[in-house]
PDB file of C-alpha atoms in Angstrom:
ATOM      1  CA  UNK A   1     137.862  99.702 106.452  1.00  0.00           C
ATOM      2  CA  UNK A   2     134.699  98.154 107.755  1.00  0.00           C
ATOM      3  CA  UNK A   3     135.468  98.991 111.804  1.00  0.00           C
ATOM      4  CA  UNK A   4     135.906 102.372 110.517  1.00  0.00           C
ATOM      5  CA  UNK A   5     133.171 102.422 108.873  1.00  0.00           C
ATOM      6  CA  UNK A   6     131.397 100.394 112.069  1.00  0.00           C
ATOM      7  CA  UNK A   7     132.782 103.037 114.148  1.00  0.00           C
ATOM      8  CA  UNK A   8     131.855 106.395 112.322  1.00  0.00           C
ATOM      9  CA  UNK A   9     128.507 105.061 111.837  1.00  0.00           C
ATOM     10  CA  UNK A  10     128.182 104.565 115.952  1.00  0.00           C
ATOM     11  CA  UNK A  11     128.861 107.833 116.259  1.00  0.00           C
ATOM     12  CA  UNK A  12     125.806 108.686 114.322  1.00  0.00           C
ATOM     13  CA  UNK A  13     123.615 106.153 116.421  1.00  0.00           C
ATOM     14  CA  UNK A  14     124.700 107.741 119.272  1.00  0.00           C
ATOM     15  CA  UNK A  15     123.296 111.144 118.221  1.00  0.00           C
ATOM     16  CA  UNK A  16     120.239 112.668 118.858  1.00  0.00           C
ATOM     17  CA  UNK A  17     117.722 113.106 115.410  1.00  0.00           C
ATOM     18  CA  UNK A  18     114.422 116.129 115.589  1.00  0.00           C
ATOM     19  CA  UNK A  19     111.683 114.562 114.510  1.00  0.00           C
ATOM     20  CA  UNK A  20     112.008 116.183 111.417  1.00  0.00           C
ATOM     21  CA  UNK A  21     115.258 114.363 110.690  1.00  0.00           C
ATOM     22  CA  UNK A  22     114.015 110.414 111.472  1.00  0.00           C
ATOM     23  CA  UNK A  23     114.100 110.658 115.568  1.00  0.00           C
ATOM     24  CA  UNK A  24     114.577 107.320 117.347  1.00  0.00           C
ATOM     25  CA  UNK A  25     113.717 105.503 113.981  1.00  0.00           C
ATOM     26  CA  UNK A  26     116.881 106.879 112.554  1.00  0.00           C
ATOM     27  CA  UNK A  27     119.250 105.787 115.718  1.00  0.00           C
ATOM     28  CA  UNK A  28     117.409 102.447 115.596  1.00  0.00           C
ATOM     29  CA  UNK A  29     118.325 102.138 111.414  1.00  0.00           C
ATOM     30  CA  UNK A  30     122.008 103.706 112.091  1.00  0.00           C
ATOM     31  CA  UNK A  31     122.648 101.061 114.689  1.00  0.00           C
ATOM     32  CA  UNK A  32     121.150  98.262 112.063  1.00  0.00           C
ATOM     33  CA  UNK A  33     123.705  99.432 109.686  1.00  0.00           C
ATOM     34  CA  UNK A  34     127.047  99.426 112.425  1.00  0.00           C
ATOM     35  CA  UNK A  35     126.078  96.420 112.990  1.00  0.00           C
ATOM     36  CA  UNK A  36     125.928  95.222 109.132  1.00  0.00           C
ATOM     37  CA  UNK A  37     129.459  95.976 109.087  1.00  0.00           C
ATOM     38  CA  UNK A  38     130.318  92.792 111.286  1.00  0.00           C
ATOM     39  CA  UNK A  39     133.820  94.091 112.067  1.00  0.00           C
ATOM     40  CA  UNK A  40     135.379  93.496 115.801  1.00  0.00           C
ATOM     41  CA  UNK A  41     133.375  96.617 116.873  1.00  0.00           C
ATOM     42  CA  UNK A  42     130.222  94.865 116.928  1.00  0.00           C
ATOM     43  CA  UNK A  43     131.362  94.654 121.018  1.00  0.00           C
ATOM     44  CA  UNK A  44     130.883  97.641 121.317  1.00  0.00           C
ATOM     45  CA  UNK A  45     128.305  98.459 118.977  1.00  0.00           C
ATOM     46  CA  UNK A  46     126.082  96.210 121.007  1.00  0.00           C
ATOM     47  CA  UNK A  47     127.471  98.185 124.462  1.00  0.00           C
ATOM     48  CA  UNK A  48     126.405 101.089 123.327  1.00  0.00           C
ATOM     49  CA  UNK A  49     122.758  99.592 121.975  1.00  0.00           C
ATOM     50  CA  UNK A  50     122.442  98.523 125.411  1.00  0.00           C
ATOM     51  CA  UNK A  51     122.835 101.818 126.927  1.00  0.00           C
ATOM     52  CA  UNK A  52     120.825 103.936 124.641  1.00  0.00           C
ATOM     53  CA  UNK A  53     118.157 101.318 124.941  1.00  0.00           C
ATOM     54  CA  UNK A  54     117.949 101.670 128.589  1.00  0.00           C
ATOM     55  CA  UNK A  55     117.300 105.423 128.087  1.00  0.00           C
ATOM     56  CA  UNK A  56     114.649 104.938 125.923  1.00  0.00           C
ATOM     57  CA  UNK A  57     112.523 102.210 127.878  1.00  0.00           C
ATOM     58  CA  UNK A  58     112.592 104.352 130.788  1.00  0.00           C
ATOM     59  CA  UNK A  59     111.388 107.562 128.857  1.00  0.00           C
ATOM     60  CA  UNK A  60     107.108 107.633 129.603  1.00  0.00           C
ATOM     61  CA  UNK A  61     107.135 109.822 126.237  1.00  0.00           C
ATOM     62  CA  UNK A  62     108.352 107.476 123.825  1.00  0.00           C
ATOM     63  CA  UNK A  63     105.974 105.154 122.096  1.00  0.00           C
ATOM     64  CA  UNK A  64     105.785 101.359 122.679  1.00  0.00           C
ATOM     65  CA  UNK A  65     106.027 100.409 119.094  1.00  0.00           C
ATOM     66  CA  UNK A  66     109.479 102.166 119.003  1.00  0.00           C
ATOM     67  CA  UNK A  67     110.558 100.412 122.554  1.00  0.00           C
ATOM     68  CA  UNK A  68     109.571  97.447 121.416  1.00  0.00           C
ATOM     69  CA  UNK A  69     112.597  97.674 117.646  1.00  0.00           C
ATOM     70  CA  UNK A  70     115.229  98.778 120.494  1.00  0.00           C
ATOM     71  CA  UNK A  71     114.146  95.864 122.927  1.00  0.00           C
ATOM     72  CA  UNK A  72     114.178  93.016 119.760  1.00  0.00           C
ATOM     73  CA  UNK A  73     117.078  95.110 117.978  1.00  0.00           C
ATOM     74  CA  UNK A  74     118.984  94.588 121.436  1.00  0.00           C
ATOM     75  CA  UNK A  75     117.745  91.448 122.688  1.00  0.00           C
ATOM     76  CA  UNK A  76     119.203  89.608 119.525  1.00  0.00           C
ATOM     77  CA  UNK A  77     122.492  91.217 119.579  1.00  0.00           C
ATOM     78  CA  UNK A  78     123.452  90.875 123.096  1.00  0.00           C
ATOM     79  CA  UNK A  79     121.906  87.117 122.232  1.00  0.00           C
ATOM     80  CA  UNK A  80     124.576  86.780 119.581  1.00  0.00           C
ATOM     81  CA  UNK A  81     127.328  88.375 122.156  1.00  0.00           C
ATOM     82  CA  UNK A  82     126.742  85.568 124.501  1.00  0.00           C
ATOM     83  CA  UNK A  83     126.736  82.840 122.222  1.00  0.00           C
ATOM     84  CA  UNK A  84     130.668  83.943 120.754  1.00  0.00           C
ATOM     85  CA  UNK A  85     131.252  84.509 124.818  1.00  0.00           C
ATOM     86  CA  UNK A  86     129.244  82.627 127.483  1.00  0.00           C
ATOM     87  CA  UNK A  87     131.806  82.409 129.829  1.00  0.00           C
ATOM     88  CA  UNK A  88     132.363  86.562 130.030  1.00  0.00           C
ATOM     89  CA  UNK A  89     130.733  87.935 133.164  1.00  0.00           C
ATOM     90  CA  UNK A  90     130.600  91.171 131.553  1.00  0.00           C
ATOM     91  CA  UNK A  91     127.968  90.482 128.580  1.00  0.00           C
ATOM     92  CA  UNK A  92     125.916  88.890 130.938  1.00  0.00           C
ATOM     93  CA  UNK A  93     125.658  91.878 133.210  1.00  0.00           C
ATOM     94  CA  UNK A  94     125.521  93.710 130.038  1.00  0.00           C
ATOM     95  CA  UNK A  95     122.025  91.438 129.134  1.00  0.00           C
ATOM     96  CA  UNK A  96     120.990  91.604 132.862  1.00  0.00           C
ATOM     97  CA  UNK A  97     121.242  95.690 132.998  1.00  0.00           C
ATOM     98  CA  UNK A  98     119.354  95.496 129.590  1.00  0.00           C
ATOM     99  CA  UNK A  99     116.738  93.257 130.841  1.00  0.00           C
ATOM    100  CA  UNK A 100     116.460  94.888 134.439  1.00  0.00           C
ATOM    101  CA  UNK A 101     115.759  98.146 132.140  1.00  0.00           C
ATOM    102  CA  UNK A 102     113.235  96.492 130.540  1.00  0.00           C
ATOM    103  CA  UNK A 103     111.225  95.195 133.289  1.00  0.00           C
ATOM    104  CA  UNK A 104     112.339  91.633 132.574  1.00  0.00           C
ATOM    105  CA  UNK A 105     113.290  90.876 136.365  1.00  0.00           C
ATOM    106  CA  UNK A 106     113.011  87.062 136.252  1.00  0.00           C
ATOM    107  CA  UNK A 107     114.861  87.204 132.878  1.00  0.00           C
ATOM    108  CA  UNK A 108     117.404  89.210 133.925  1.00  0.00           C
ATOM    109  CA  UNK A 109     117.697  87.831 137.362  1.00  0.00           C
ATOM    110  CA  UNK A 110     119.201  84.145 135.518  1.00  0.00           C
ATOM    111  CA  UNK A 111     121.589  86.209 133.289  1.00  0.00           C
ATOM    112  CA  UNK A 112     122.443  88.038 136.481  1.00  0.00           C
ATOM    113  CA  UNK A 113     122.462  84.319 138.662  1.00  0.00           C
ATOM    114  CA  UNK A 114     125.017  83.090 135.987  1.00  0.00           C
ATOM    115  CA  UNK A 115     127.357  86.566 135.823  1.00  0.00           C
ATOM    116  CA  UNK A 116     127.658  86.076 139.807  1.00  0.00           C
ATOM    117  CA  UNK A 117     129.022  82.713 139.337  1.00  0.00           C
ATOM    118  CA  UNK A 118     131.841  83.609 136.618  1.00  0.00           C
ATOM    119  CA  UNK A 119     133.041  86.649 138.984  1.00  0.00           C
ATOM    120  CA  UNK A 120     131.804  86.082 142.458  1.00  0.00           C
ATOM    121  CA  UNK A 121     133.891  89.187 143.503  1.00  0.00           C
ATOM    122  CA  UNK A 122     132.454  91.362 141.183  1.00  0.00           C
ATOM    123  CA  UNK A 123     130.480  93.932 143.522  1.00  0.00           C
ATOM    124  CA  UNK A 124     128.927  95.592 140.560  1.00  0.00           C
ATOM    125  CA  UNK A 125     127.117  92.698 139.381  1.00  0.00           C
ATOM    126  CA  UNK A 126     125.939  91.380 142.392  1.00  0.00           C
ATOM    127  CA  UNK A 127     124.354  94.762 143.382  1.00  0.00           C
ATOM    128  CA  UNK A 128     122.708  94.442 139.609  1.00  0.00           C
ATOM    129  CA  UNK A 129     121.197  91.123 141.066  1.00  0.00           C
ATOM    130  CA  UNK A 130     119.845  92.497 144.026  1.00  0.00           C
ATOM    131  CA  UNK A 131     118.436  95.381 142.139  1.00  0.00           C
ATOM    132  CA  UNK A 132     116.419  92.631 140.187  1.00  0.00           C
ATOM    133  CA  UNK A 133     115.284  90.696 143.488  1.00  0.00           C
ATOM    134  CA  UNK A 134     114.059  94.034 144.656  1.00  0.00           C
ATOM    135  CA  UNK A 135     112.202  95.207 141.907  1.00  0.00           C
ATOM    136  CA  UNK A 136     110.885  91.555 141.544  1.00  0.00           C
ATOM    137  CA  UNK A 137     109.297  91.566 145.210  1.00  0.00           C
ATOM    138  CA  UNK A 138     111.695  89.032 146.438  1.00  0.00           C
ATOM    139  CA  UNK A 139     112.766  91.152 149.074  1.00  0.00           C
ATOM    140  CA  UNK A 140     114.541  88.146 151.192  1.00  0.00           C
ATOM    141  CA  UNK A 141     116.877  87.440 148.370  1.00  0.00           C
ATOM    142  CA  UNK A 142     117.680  91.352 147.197  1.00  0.00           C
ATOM    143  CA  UNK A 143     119.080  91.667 151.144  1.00  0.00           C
ATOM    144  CA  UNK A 144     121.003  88.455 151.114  1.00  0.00           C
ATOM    145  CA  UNK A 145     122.857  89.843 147.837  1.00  0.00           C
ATOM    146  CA  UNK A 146     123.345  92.957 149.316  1.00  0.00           C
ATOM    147  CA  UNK A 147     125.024  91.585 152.168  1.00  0.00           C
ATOM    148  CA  UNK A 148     127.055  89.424 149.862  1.00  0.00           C
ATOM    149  CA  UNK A 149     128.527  92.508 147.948  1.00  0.00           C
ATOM    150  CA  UNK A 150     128.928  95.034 151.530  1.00  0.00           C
ATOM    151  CA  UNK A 151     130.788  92.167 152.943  1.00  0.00           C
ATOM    152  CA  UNK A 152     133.113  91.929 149.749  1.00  0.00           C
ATOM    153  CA  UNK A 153     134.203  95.087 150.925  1.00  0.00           C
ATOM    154  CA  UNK A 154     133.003  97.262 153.869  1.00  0.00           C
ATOM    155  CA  UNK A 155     134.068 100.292 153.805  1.00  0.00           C
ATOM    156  CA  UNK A 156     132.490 101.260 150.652  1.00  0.00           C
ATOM    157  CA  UNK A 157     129.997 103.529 152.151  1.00  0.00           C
ATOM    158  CA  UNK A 158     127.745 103.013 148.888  1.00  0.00           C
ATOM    159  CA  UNK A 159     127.627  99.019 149.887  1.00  0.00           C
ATOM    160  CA  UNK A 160     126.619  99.953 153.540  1.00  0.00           C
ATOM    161  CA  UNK A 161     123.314 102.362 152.161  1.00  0.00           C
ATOM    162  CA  UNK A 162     122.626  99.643 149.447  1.00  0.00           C
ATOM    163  CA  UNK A 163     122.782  97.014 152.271  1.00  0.00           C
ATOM    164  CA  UNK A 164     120.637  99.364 154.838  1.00  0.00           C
ATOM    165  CA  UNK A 165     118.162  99.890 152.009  1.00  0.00           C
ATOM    166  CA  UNK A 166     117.515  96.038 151.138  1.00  0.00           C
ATOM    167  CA  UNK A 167     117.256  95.431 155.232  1.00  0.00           C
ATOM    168  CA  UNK A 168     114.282  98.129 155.015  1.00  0.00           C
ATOM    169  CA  UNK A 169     112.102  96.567 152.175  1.00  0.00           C
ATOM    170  CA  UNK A 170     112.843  92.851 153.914  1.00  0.00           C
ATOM    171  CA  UNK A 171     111.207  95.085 157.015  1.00  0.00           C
ATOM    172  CA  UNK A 172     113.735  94.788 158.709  1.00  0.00           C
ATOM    173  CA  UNK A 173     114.714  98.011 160.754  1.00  0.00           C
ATOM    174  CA  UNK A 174     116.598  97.411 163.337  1.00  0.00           C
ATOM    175  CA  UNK A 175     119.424  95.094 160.810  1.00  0.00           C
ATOM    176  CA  UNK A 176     119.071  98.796 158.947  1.00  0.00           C
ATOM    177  CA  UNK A 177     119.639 100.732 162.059  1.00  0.00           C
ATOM    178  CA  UNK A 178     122.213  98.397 162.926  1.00  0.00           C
ATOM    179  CA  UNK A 179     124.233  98.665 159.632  1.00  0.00           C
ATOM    180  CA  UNK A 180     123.996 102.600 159.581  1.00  0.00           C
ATOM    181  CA  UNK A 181     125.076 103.093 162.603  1.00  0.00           C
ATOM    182  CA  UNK A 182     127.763 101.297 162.988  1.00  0.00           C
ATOM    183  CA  UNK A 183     129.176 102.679 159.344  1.00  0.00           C
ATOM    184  CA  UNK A 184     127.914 106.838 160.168  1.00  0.00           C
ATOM    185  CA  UNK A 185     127.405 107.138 163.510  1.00  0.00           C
ATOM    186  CA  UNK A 186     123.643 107.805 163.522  1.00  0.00           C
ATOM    187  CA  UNK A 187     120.813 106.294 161.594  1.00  0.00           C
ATOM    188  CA  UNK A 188     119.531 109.551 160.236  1.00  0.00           C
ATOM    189  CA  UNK A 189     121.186 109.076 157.051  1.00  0.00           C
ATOM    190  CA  UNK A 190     120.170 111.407 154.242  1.00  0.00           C
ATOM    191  CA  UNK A 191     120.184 109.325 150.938  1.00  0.00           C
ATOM    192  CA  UNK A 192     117.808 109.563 148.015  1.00  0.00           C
ATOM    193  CA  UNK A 193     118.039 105.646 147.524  1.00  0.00           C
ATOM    194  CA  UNK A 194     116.845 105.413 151.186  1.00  0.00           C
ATOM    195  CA  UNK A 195     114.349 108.006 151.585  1.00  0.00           C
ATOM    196  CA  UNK A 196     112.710 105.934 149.068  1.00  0.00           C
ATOM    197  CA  UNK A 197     112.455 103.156 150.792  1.00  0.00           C
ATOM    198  CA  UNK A 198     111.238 104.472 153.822  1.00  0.00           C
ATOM    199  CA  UNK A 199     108.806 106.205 152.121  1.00  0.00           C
ATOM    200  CA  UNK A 200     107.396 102.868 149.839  1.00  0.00           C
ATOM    201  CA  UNK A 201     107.563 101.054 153.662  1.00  0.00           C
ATOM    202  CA  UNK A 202     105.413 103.585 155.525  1.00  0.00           C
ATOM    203  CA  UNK A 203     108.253 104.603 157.031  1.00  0.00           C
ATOM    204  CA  UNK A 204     107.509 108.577 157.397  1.00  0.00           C
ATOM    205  CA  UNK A 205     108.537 108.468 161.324  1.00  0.00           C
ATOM    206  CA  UNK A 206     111.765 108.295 160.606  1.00  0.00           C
ATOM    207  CA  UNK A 207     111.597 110.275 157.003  1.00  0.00           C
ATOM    208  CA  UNK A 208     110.328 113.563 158.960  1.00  0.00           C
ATOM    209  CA  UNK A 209     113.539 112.906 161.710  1.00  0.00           C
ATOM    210  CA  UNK A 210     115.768 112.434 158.562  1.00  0.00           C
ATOM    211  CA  UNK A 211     114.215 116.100 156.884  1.00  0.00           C
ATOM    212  CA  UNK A 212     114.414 117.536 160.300  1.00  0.00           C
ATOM    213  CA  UNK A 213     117.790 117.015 161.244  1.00  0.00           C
ATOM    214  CA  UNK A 214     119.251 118.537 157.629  1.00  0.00           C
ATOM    215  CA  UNK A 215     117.301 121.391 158.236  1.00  0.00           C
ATOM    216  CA  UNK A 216     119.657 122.208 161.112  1.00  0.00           C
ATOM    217  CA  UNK A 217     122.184 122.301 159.019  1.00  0.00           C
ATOM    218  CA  UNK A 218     120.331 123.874 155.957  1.00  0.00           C
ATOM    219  CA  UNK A 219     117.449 126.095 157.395  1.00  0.00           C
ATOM    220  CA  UNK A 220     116.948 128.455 154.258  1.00  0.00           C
ATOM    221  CA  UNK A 221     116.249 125.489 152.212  1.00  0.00           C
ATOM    222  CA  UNK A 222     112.615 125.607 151.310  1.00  0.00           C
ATOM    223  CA  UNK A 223     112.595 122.207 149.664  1.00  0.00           C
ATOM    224  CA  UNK A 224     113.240 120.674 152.796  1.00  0.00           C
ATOM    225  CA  UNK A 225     110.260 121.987 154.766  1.00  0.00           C
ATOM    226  CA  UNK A 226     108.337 120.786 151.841  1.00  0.00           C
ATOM    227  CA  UNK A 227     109.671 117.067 151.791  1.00  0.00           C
ATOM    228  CA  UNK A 228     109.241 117.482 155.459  1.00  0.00           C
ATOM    229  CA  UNK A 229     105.241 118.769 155.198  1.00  0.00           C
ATOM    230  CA  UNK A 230     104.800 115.624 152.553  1.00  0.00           C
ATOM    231  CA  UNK A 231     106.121 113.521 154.971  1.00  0.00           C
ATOM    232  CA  UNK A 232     104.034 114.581 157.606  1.00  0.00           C
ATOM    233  CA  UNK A 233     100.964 114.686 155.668  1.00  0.00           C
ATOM    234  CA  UNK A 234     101.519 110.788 154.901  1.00  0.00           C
ATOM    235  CA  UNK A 235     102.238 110.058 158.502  1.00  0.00           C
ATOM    236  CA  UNK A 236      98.428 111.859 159.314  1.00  0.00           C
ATOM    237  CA  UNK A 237     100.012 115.262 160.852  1.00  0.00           C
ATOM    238  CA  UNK A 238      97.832 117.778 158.716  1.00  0.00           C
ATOM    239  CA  UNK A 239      98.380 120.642 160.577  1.00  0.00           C
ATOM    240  CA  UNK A 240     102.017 120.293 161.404  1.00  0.00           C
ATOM    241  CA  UNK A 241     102.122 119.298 157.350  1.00  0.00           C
ATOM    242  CA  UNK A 242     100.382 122.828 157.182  1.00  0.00           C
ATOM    243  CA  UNK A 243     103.255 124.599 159.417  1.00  0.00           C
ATOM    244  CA  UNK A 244     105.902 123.234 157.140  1.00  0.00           C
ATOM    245  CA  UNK A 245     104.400 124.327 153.383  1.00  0.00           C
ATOM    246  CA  UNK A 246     104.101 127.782 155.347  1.00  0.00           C
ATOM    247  CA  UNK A 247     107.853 127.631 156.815  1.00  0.00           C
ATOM    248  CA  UNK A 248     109.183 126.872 152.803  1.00  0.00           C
ATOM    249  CA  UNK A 249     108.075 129.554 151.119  1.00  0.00           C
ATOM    250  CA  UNK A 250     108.621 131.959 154.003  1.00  0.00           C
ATOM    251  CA  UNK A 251     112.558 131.146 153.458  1.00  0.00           C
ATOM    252  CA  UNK A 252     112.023 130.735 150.082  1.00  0.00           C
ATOM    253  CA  UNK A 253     109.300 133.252 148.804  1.00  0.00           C
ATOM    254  CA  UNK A 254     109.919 132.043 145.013  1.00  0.00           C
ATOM    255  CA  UNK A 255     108.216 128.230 146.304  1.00  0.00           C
ATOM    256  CA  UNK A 256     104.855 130.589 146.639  1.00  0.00           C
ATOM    257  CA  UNK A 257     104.751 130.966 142.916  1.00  0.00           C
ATOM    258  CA  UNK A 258     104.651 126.988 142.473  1.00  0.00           C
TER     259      UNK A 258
END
């Protein structure tokens, strides 16, 4: 009866409460009481706390106080998780997600450290430990795990941006030219993930080839001309910045009412 009632309860946790009905507070006391229960879903009970706390701590909206119950709420369970199972990798990628979404890097990077060396194969959780080198500044170590998990398998095209991306913040271009190139034939590789880190490495050269090249392919789309005119504008061309913003909402006259 209790994993049922475990269970059923979850589902309420997992819901989303108006503040008229309790908000956050009333996921936070719902997954308090799953957990009471003590039945063999607390696994996943903890999983799932995991998740949802990761959503909050990256909303700007939500308050600190209430960051702060999911943080303690989920930092003790996942706690408890790894004392019944030290030696699963999983739980400690689990803690190492939850402490990477927290902005505990250094925390996160020695549950991550110790995941790697139960499954040293495991590309998941070695990109999860570069992600935590990066956002830590330790931009040697982020591309040396990065290169760890493309070379566990190469032709996962992800592995090859990932890797490009971690050569770029370790400043690094020509490794990053090197790796896209040889995996898509040119280095103007349009990629979210990348275009950020070109952008954070004063890169806008080779962000305004990137924006240039899909609008060849896409020259209606007035979004383009205006990631195009920002990138111009950082890299000092004002008036070429000016041609673009013009360009957008001529092939897209709605962008004039933004």
């Amino acid at each position: 009866v209790r994993p049922i009632l475990a269970g059923a309860t979850l589902i309420g946790a997992l819901t989303s409460y108006s503040p008229s009905e309790g908000g956050l507070g009333k996921n936070l006391t719902l997954f308090k009481k799953a957990l009471s229960y003590k039945s063999f879903a607390d696994t996943e009970i903890r999983e799932q706390l995991a998740q949802a706390s990761a959503i909050v701590f990256r909303n700007e909206q939500i308050d600190v106080k209430v960051k702060n119950e999911f943080y303690e709420l989920g930092y003790s369970e996942l706690t408890n998780q790894l004392k019944s199972t030290p030696e699963d990798a999983r739980y400690r990628l689990f803690m190492g997600v939850f402490l990477n979404s927290a902005g505990r890097f250094e925390e996160g990077i020695t549950q991550l450290t110790k995941a790697v060396e139960l499954s040293p194969a495991k590309q998941s959780i070695i990109f999860e430990l570069g992600t935590s080198y990066l956002n830590s500044g330790k931009f040697a170590e982020a591309l040396e795990a990065f290169s760890k998990a493309f070379l566990l398998e190469p032709a996962f095209s992800d592995a090859r941006i990932i890797y490009a991306l971690g050569a770029v913040y370790n400043k690094d271009m020509n490794l990053a030219d090197q790796i896209l190139e040889e995996g898509f034939g040119t280095v103007l590789v349009s990629d979210a993930r990348l275009e950020q880190a070109y952008f954070n490495n004063k890169q806008f050269e080779r962000l305004i080839a990137i924006y240039k090249n899909k609008i060849e392919t896409e020259p209606a789309n007035g979004e383009l001309y205006l990631r195009l005119a920002g990138a111009e504008l950082q890299d000092g061309q004002r008036s070429a910045a000016i041609a673009s913003i013009r360009k957008a909402m001529e092939v897209d006259p709605k962008l004039k009412e933004a």
